[in-house]
Short mmCIF file of C-alpha atoms in Angstrom, two decimals:
data_model
loop_
_atom_site.label_atom_id
_atom_site.label_comp_id
_atom_site.label_asym_id
_atom_site.label_seq_id
_atom_site.Cartn_x
_atom_site.Cartn_y
_atom_site.Cartn_z
CA MET V 1 -2.39 -5.60 31.93
CA LEU V 2 -3.09 -2.93 29.31
CA ASN V 3 -0.27 -1.22 27.48
CA LEU V 4 -1.45 1.62 25.27
CA SER V 5 1.53 3.91 25.65
CA THR V 6 2.60 6.06 22.73
CA LEU V 7 4.90 4.24 20.35
CA GLU V 8 8.20 6.04 20.52
CA PRO V 9 10.73 6.06 17.67
CA SER V 10 13.72 3.79 18.13
CA ALA V 11 17.02 5.26 19.25
CA ASP V 12 18.47 4.43 15.84
CA ALA V 13 15.90 6.67 14.16
CA ASP V 14 17.64 9.76 15.50
CA GLU V 15 20.67 8.94 13.34
CA ALA V 16 18.66 9.68 10.18
CA PRO V 17 18.06 13.32 9.21
CA ALA V 18 14.60 14.65 8.53
CA ILE V 19 13.76 15.23 4.89
CA ARG V 20 14.65 18.80 3.95
CA GLY V 21 11.75 21.09 3.19
CA LEU V 22 9.24 19.28 5.37
CA ASP V 23 8.04 21.33 8.33
CA ALA V 24 5.20 19.95 10.45
CA ALA V 25 5.82 22.09 13.53
CA GLY V 26 2.61 22.61 15.47
CA LEU V 27 0.73 19.80 13.73
CA ARG V 28 -0.93 17.23 16.01
CA VAL V 29 -1.89 13.88 14.49
CA ALA V 30 -3.48 10.76 15.98
CA ILE V 31 -3.17 7.45 14.15
CA VAL V 32 -5.74 5.00 15.49
CA SER V 33 -5.10 1.54 14.10
CA ASP V 34 -6.06 -2.08 14.76
CA ALA V 35 -2.70 -3.20 13.33
CA ALA V 36 0.12 -3.68 15.81
CA PRO V 37 3.27 -1.92 14.56
CA GLU V 38 5.36 -5.10 14.44
CA ARG V 39 2.84 -7.60 13.07
CA ASN V 40 2.04 -6.71 9.45
CA GLY V 41 2.59 -4.25 6.63
CA VAL V 42 -0.16 -1.86 7.71
CA GLY V 43 1.29 -1.63 11.21
CA ALA V 44 4.76 -1.03 9.80
CA TYR V 45 3.46 1.63 7.38
CA TYR V 46 2.09 3.85 10.12
CA ARG V 47 4.99 3.32 12.47
CA ASP V 48 7.30 4.57 9.71
CA LEU V 49 4.98 7.44 8.83
CA ALA V 50 4.78 8.52 12.47
CA GLU V 51 8.58 8.43 12.70
CA HIS V 52 8.99 10.75 9.71
CA LEU V 53 6.26 13.14 10.85
CA ARG V 54 7.88 13.43 14.27
CA ALA V 55 11.21 14.19 12.61
CA ALA V 56 9.49 17.02 10.71
CA GLY V 57 8.21 18.50 13.97
CA ALA V 58 4.70 17.05 14.33
CA GLN V 59 3.30 15.65 17.56
CA VAL V 60 2.04 12.15 16.78
CA GLU V 61 0.17 9.60 18.88
CA LEU V 62 0.03 6.06 17.49
CA VAL V 63 -2.86 4.38 19.28
CA ALA V 64 -2.77 0.67 18.48
CA PRO V 65 -2.54 -2.75 20.12
CA ARG V 66 0.91 -4.05 20.91
CA PHE V 67 2.47 -7.49 20.56
CA ARG V 68 5.39 -8.34 22.83
CA ALA V 69 6.99 -11.63 23.82
CA GLY V 70 4.17 -13.64 22.33
CA ARG V 71 1.39 -11.69 24.06
CA TRP V 72 -1.13 -9.11 22.87
CA TYR V 73 -1.79 -5.90 24.82
CA GLY V 74 -4.43 -3.26 24.25
CA GLY V 75 -7.85 -4.68 25.02
CA LEU V 76 -10.04 -7.76 24.77
CA THR V 77 -8.62 -10.17 22.17
CA LEU V 78 -10.76 -11.89 19.54
CA PRO V 79 -9.55 -14.40 16.90
CA LEU V 80 -8.96 -13.35 13.31
CA PRO V 81 -10.59 -15.86 10.92
CA GLY V 82 -8.04 -17.88 8.98
CA ASP V 83 -4.99 -16.76 10.99
CA PRO V 84 -4.65 -17.70 14.66
CA THR V 85 -1.39 -15.70 14.88
CA GLN V 86 -3.30 -12.44 14.35
CA LYS V 87 -5.90 -10.96 16.69
CA ILE V 88 -8.62 -8.33 16.70
CA LEU V 89 -8.56 -6.30 19.89
CA VAL V 90 -11.44 -4.34 21.42
CA PRO V 91 -9.82 -1.35 23.14
CA PRO V 92 -10.96 0.27 26.39
CA LEU V 93 -12.98 3.32 25.40
CA SER V 94 -12.02 5.50 28.36
CA LEU V 95 -8.26 5.02 28.11
CA VAL V 96 -8.08 5.63 24.36
CA GLY V 97 -10.41 8.62 24.73
CA ARG V 98 -8.12 10.16 27.37
CA ARG V 99 -5.11 9.88 25.07
CA LEU V 100 -6.93 11.50 22.19
CA ARG V 101 -8.38 14.29 24.33
CA ARG V 102 -4.92 14.99 25.76
CA LEU V 103 -3.45 15.32 22.25
CA ALA V 104 -6.42 17.27 20.79
CA PRO V 105 -5.37 16.23 17.26
CA HIS V 106 -5.88 18.35 14.18
CA ALA V 107 -6.44 15.17 12.18
CA ILE V 108 -7.17 11.53 12.99
CA VAL V 109 -5.87 8.87 10.63
CA VAL V 110 -7.66 5.50 10.63
CA PRO V 111 -6.07 2.73 8.50
CA THR V 112 -8.16 -0.26 9.63
CA PRO V 113 -11.91 -1.02 9.86
CA GLY V 114 -11.78 -2.79 13.24
CA PRO V 115 -12.70 -1.67 16.77
CA TYR V 116 -9.75 0.72 17.10
CA GLY V 117 -10.53 2.32 13.76
CA LEU V 118 -14.22 2.75 14.57
CA LEU V 119 -13.30 4.31 17.91
CA GLY V 120 -11.06 6.78 16.08
CA MET V 121 -13.96 7.61 13.76
CA HIS V 122 -16.28 8.11 16.73
CA PHE V 123 -13.88 10.51 18.43
CA ALA V 124 -13.35 12.47 15.18
CA GLY V 125 -17.09 12.90 14.80
CA ARG V 126 -17.61 14.06 18.39
CA LYS V 127 -14.75 16.57 18.27
CA ARG V 128 -15.35 17.61 14.64
CA THR V 129 -11.82 16.59 13.81
CA ALA V 130 -10.74 15.82 10.25
CA LEU V 131 -10.84 12.05 9.59
CA ILE V 132 -8.43 10.56 7.04
CA VAL V 133 -8.97 6.87 6.19
CA GLY V 134 -6.21 4.66 4.82
CA PHE V 135 -7.49 1.75 2.69
CA HIS V 136 -4.83 -0.96 2.48
CA THR V 137 -6.47 -4.38 2.34
CA HIS V 138 -9.21 -5.85 0.16
CA PHE V 139 -10.46 -8.53 2.56
CA GLU V 140 -12.86 -10.09 0.08
CA ARG V 141 -9.99 -11.24 -2.14
CA LEU V 142 -8.41 -13.04 0.81
CA THR V 143 -11.51 -14.96 1.86
CA ASP V 144 -11.25 -17.72 -0.74
CA LEU V 145 -7.69 -18.51 0.35
CA PHE V 146 -8.91 -19.87 3.71
CA PRO V 147 -11.20 -22.78 2.74
CA GLY V 148 -11.33 -24.21 6.26
CA TRP V 149 -12.60 -20.90 7.61
CA ARG V 150 -14.82 -19.93 4.68
CA VAL V 151 -18.10 -19.38 6.56
CA ARG V 152 -16.50 -17.44 9.39
CA ALA V 153 -14.29 -15.54 6.95
CA ARG V 154 -17.35 -14.51 4.91
CA ILE V 155 -19.08 -13.22 8.03
CA ALA V 156 -15.95 -11.33 9.07
CA GLN V 157 -15.59 -9.91 5.56
CA ALA V 158 -19.20 -8.66 5.59
CA CYS V 159 -18.60 -6.95 8.95
CA LEU V 160 -15.39 -5.33 7.69
CA THR V 161 -17.09 -4.11 4.51
CA PHE V 162 -19.84 -2.54 6.64
CA SER V 163 -17.17 -0.90 8.82
CA ASN V 164 -15.36 0.42 5.75
CA ARG V 165 -18.62 1.95 4.51
CA LEU V 166 -19.03 3.74 7.85
CA LEU V 167 -15.45 5.00 7.80
CA PHE V 168 -15.72 6.20 4.20
CA ALA V 169 -19.02 7.97 4.85
CA ASN V 170 -17.59 9.89 7.82
CA SER V 171 -14.18 10.76 6.37
CA GLN V 172 -12.92 13.85 4.61
CA LEU V 173 -10.56 11.76 2.47
CA VAL V 174 -9.79 8.11 1.71
CA LEU V 175 -6.23 7.24 0.69
CA ALA V 176 -5.36 3.96 -1.07
CA ASN V 177 -1.94 2.73 -2.14
CA THR V 178 -2.72 1.87 -5.77
CA GLN V 179 -5.23 2.98 -8.38
CA GLU V 180 -6.79 -0.48 -8.24
CA MET V 181 -7.40 -0.07 -4.51
CA VAL V 182 -8.87 3.38 -5.19
CA GLU V 183 -11.44 1.78 -7.48
CA ILE V 184 -12.23 -0.94 -4.92
CA ALA V 185 -12.76 1.74 -2.26
CA ARG V 186 -15.01 3.62 -4.67
CA SER V 187 -17.08 0.47 -5.22
CA ILE V 188 -17.55 0.15 -1.44
CA GLY V 189 -18.77 3.72 -1.15
CA ALA V 190 -15.82 6.09 -0.86
CA VAL V 191 -16.27 9.44 -2.63
CA ASN V 192 -13.26 11.64 -1.86
CA LEU V 193 -10.27 9.54 -2.89
CA ASP V 194 -6.58 9.89 -3.59
CA VAL V 195 -3.54 7.64 -4.03
CA MET V 196 -0.88 7.55 -1.31
CA GLY V 197 2.67 6.31 -1.54
CA THR V 198 4.63 4.38 1.09
CA SER V 199 7.19 5.50 3.64
CA ILE V 200 10.47 3.79 4.42
CA PRO V 201 12.09 3.53 7.88
CA ARG V 202 14.56 6.37 8.36
CA ARG V 203 17.46 4.03 9.11
CA PHE V 204 16.98 2.31 5.76
CA LEU V 205 17.66 5.65 4.07
CA ALA V 206 20.45 6.93 6.32
CA ASP V 207 22.76 3.91 6.54
CA THR V 208 24.99 3.06 3.59
CA ALA V 209 23.78 -0.08 1.84
CA PRO V 210 26.38 -2.85 1.35
CA PRO V 211 27.29 -3.78 -2.23
CA LEU V 212 25.74 -6.78 -3.94
CA ASN V 213 27.67 -10.02 -4.20
CA PRO V 214 29.03 -10.95 -7.65
CA GLU V 215 26.45 -13.75 -7.80
CA VAL V 216 22.95 -14.27 -6.39
CA ARG V 217 23.67 -16.50 -3.39
CA LYS V 218 20.94 -15.67 -0.87
CA VAL V 219 17.23 -15.00 -1.43
CA LEU V 220 14.84 -13.77 1.27
CA PHE V 221 11.09 -13.88 1.71
CA ALA V 222 9.79 -11.79 4.64
CA GLY V 223 6.14 -11.40 5.56
CA ARG V 224 3.08 -13.19 6.88
CA LEU V 225 3.20 -16.94 6.36
CA ALA V 226 -0.22 -17.13 4.77
CA PRO V 227 -1.76 -18.64 1.60
CA GLU V 228 -1.88 -15.35 -0.29
CA LYS V 229 1.92 -15.05 -0.12
CA ASN V 230 2.40 -18.06 -2.44
CA LEU V 231 5.15 -19.67 -0.37
CA ASP V 232 4.98 -22.72 -2.62
CA ALA V 233 6.96 -20.67 -5.14
CA ILE V 234 9.77 -20.17 -2.62
CA VAL V 235 9.92 -23.89 -1.81
CA GLU V 236 9.83 -24.88 -5.50
CA ALA V 237 12.68 -22.48 -6.24
CA ALA V 238 14.71 -23.92 -3.37
CA ARG V 239 14.26 -27.43 -4.80
CA ARG V 240 15.34 -26.37 -8.28
CA LEU V 241 18.24 -24.12 -7.24
CA PRO V 242 20.24 -25.94 -4.56
CA GLN V 243 23.18 -23.55 -5.04
CA ILE V 244 21.10 -20.66 -3.60
CA GLU V 245 20.23 -20.30 0.09
CA PHE V 246 16.59 -19.34 0.66
CA GLN V 247 15.44 -17.72 3.89
CA ILE V 248 11.85 -17.32 5.06
CA ALA V 249 11.14 -14.80 7.83
CA GLY V 250 7.77 -14.19 9.44
CA ASP V 251 4.89 -15.83 11.23
CA GLY V 252 1.40 -16.95 10.30
CA PRO V 253 -0.90 -19.90 9.76
CA LEU V 254 1.58 -21.70 7.46
CA ARG V 255 4.45 -21.65 9.96
CA ASP V 256 4.37 -25.40 10.64
CA TRP V 257 4.28 -26.14 6.92
CA VAL V 258 7.31 -23.88 6.38
CA LEU V 259 9.17 -25.63 9.20
CA ALA V 260 8.48 -29.00 7.59
CA GLN V 261 9.75 -27.79 4.21
CA ALA V 262 12.88 -26.32 5.78
CA ALA V 263 13.59 -29.64 7.51
CA ASP V 264 13.42 -31.36 4.11
CA LEU V 265 15.58 -28.92 2.14
CA PRO V 266 19.16 -28.11 3.23
CA ASN V 267 19.14 -24.76 1.38
CA LEU V 268 15.86 -23.52 2.89
CA ARG V 269 16.05 -21.86 6.31
CA TYR V 270 13.19 -20.61 8.45
CA VAL V 271 14.43 -17.49 10.22
CA GLY V 272 11.32 -17.04 12.40
CA TRP V 273 9.72 -13.79 13.40
CA VAL V 274 12.09 -10.84 12.93
CA LYS V 275 11.70 -7.68 14.99
CA ARG V 276 11.45 -4.43 13.08
CA ARG V 277 14.81 -3.12 14.25
CA GLN V 278 16.50 -6.29 12.98
CA MET V 279 14.97 -6.19 9.50
CA LEU V 280 17.62 -3.91 8.01
CA SER V 281 20.48 -6.28 8.77
CA LEU V 282 18.43 -9.24 7.52
CA ILE V 283 17.81 -7.53 4.16
CA ASP V 284 21.42 -6.34 3.91
CA GLY V 285 22.58 -9.94 4.37
CA VAL V 286 20.93 -11.23 1.18
CA ASP V 287 21.26 -10.50 -2.53
CA CYS V 288 17.60 -10.68 -3.48
CA LEU V 289 14.16 -10.35 -1.94
CA ALA V 290 11.30 -12.40 -3.43
CA LEU V 291 7.61 -11.57 -3.06
CA PRO V 292 5.66 -14.02 -5.25
CA SER V 293 2.26 -13.16 -3.71
CA LYS V 294 -1.11 -14.08 -5.17
CA VAL V 295 -2.67 -11.05 -3.44
CA GLU V 296 -0.58 -8.03 -2.38
CA SER V 297 -2.11 -4.56 -2.34
CA PHE V 298 1.37 -2.98 -2.36
CA GLY V 299 4.33 -4.89 -0.89
CA THR V 300 6.13 -2.67 1.61
CA ILE V 301 8.92 -5.17 2.20
CA ALA V 302 9.79 -4.96 -1.50
CA LEU V 303 10.15 -1.18 -1.24
CA GLU V 304 12.37 -1.54 1.82
CA ALA V 305 14.62 -4.00 -0.01
CA MET V 306 14.81 -1.58 -2.94
CA ALA V 307 15.89 1.16 -0.52
CA ARG V 308 18.77 -1.09 0.54
CA GLY V 309 19.88 -1.65 -3.04
CA ARG V 310 18.84 -5.30 -3.16
CA LEU V 311 17.52 -7.11 -6.22
CA VAL V 312 13.75 -7.53 -5.86
CA VAL V 313 11.50 -10.07 -7.56
CA VAL V 314 7.73 -9.63 -7.36
CA SER V 315 4.69 -11.22 -8.92
CA ALA V 316 2.35 -9.32 -11.23
CA HIS V 317 -0.17 -9.31 -8.35
CA CYS V 318 1.90 -6.93 -6.22
CA GLY V 319 0.56 -3.39 -6.25
CA ILE V 320 4.06 -1.92 -6.16
CA THR V 321 4.35 -2.72 -9.88
CA SER V 322 1.64 -0.14 -10.67
CA TRP V 323 4.06 2.65 -9.68
CA GLU V 324 6.11 3.02 -12.86
CA PRO V 325 9.22 4.64 -11.29
CA LEU V 326 9.37 1.71 -8.83
CA ASN V 327 8.53 -0.86 -11.49
CA ARG V 328 11.71 0.05 -13.35
CA GLY V 329 13.74 -1.15 -10.38
CA LEU V 330 11.92 -4.50 -10.05
CA PHE V 331 12.18 -7.92 -11.65
CA ARG V 332 8.70 -9.23 -12.41
CA VAL V 333 7.62 -12.84 -12.72
CA ARG V 334 6.44 -12.99 -16.32
CA ASP V 335 3.53 -15.03 -17.64
CA GLY V 336 4.57 -18.68 -17.76
CA GLU V 337 7.57 -18.12 -15.49
CA THR V 338 8.21 -19.46 -12.02
CA LEU V 339 10.25 -17.75 -9.32
CA ALA V 340 13.08 -20.17 -10.05
CA ASP V 341 12.97 -19.14 -13.72
CA VAL V 342 13.30 -15.46 -12.80
CA LEU V 343 16.21 -16.12 -10.46
CA MET V 344 18.01 -18.03 -13.23
CA ARG V 345 17.29 -15.16 -15.62
CA ILE V 346 18.79 -12.69 -13.12
CA GLY V 347 21.78 -14.94 -12.61
CA GLY V 348 22.45 -14.88 -16.34
CA LEU V 349 22.69 -11.07 -16.46
CA ASP V 350 25.97 -9.22 -16.51
CA ARG V 351 27.00 -8.14 -13.02
CA ALA V 352 27.03 -4.47 -14.06
CA LEU V 353 23.41 -4.74 -15.20
CA ARG V 354 22.33 -6.21 -11.86
CA GLU V 355 24.13 -3.45 -9.99
CA ARG V 356 22.52 -0.83 -12.22
CA LYS V 357 19.08 -2.29 -11.52
CA ALA V 358 19.76 -2.16 -7.78
CA GLN V 359 20.86 1.47 -8.06
CA ILE V 360 17.68 2.38 -9.97
CA ALA V 361 15.66 0.63 -7.26
CA ARG V 362 17.33 2.50 -4.40
CA THR V 363 16.91 5.90 -6.07
CA ALA V 364 13.25 5.23 -6.89
CA ALA V 365 12.52 4.10 -3.33
CA ARG V 366 14.07 7.24 -1.83
CA GLU V 367 12.08 9.45 -4.19
CA MET V 368 8.85 7.59 -3.34
CA ASN V 369 9.49 8.17 0.35
CA GLU V 370 10.05 11.90 -0.10
CA ARG V 371 7.00 12.38 -2.32
CA ASN V 372 4.80 10.35 0.03
CA LEU V 373 5.79 12.33 3.12
CA ALA V 374 5.22 15.63 1.31
CA HIS V 375 1.79 14.36 0.22
CA TRP V 376 0.83 13.24 3.73
CA LEU V 377 1.93 16.57 5.16
CA GLU V 378 -0.24 18.38 2.61
CA VAL V 379 -3.23 16.16 3.45
CA LEU V 380 -2.79 16.56 7.20
CA THR V 381 -2.32 20.32 6.93
CA ARG V 382 -5.62 20.53 5.02
CA GLY V 383 -7.15 18.50 7.83
CA GLN V 384 -5.70 20.95 10.33
CA ALA V 385 -7.42 23.81 8.49
CA LEU V 386 -10.75 21.94 8.36
CA THR V 387 -10.60 21.22 12.09
CA ALA V 388 -9.74 24.84 12.88
CA HIS V 389 -12.83 26.03 10.97
CA GLY V 390 -15.06 23.22 12.21
#
């Protein structure tokens, strides 16, 4: 059974006010994405963006596959090389086309180079609608992390690069979340480029964040359980710091390995897959979020933890560190350090210094959210003008 209904904002979202000064009344936007809203950072990004745009008065359709109760909905499912927990879905052309024709969008946003994204590109070309492409993932850098799938992963990577070239060639603008990703997109063929920020769920900004504990007692990792996330660093830290409780939340190809490590370490707990609406309470319940990734184009979960006034540790490979206002609110793993070393360094700081760092992080995250939404509204309004004169 297909389920391609518009993703509606949660009831809790209505508790958060729209950002003052943003007015998107009359704007119609379609986001056509291969990423399910609950399954990865790209999906979460556009769910949050759609929520904020709706609050500003825009009419937004998020056309994407859905994942519910362990099942995928939205078309014919195909395996994703290297990660059996993720799928590529081929959507039904007629049903997606009806939704887009009914909306008659001023701009179509495509953040993924899969079948959904290519269908969004096709519709934009037929209707002479402005096409905005979001470039979030450099697939080639991930290929070497899946040695058992290397041949298939290389083939998939070649197909995705070809799709990206098509999307870039037919778009009015390509947005990437760091300058490094801008340069990668340029090397693939993008011409009109800009840097985008990242949105934060409205509840994360509206609800008062709880204060930090006097000591670092609980550390959280949340994300895909995959080789690029460097989960070994979490396990090694748990072995060295038995006084700290470590939690791992998410799903992915390393789930069984994580379960085995959790069974062996009393201070390591596998939380499992956490629904989006439950993520706020999970973050609020810890003192620190750790993201020791080997490859991370941005690191949305780190920004969300910053918005909740948590201490955040990231590796130098996380794109979020390239945003200097955000970088000031982060703890980075230095050369020669391990995650355990950083956590001990944080533990040795005066409590007032840790609280000050968390306050800097929360302020920077809120400002990033406001600037990003203003930027997106500017981009989409330009797209509206292009479509009107097309």
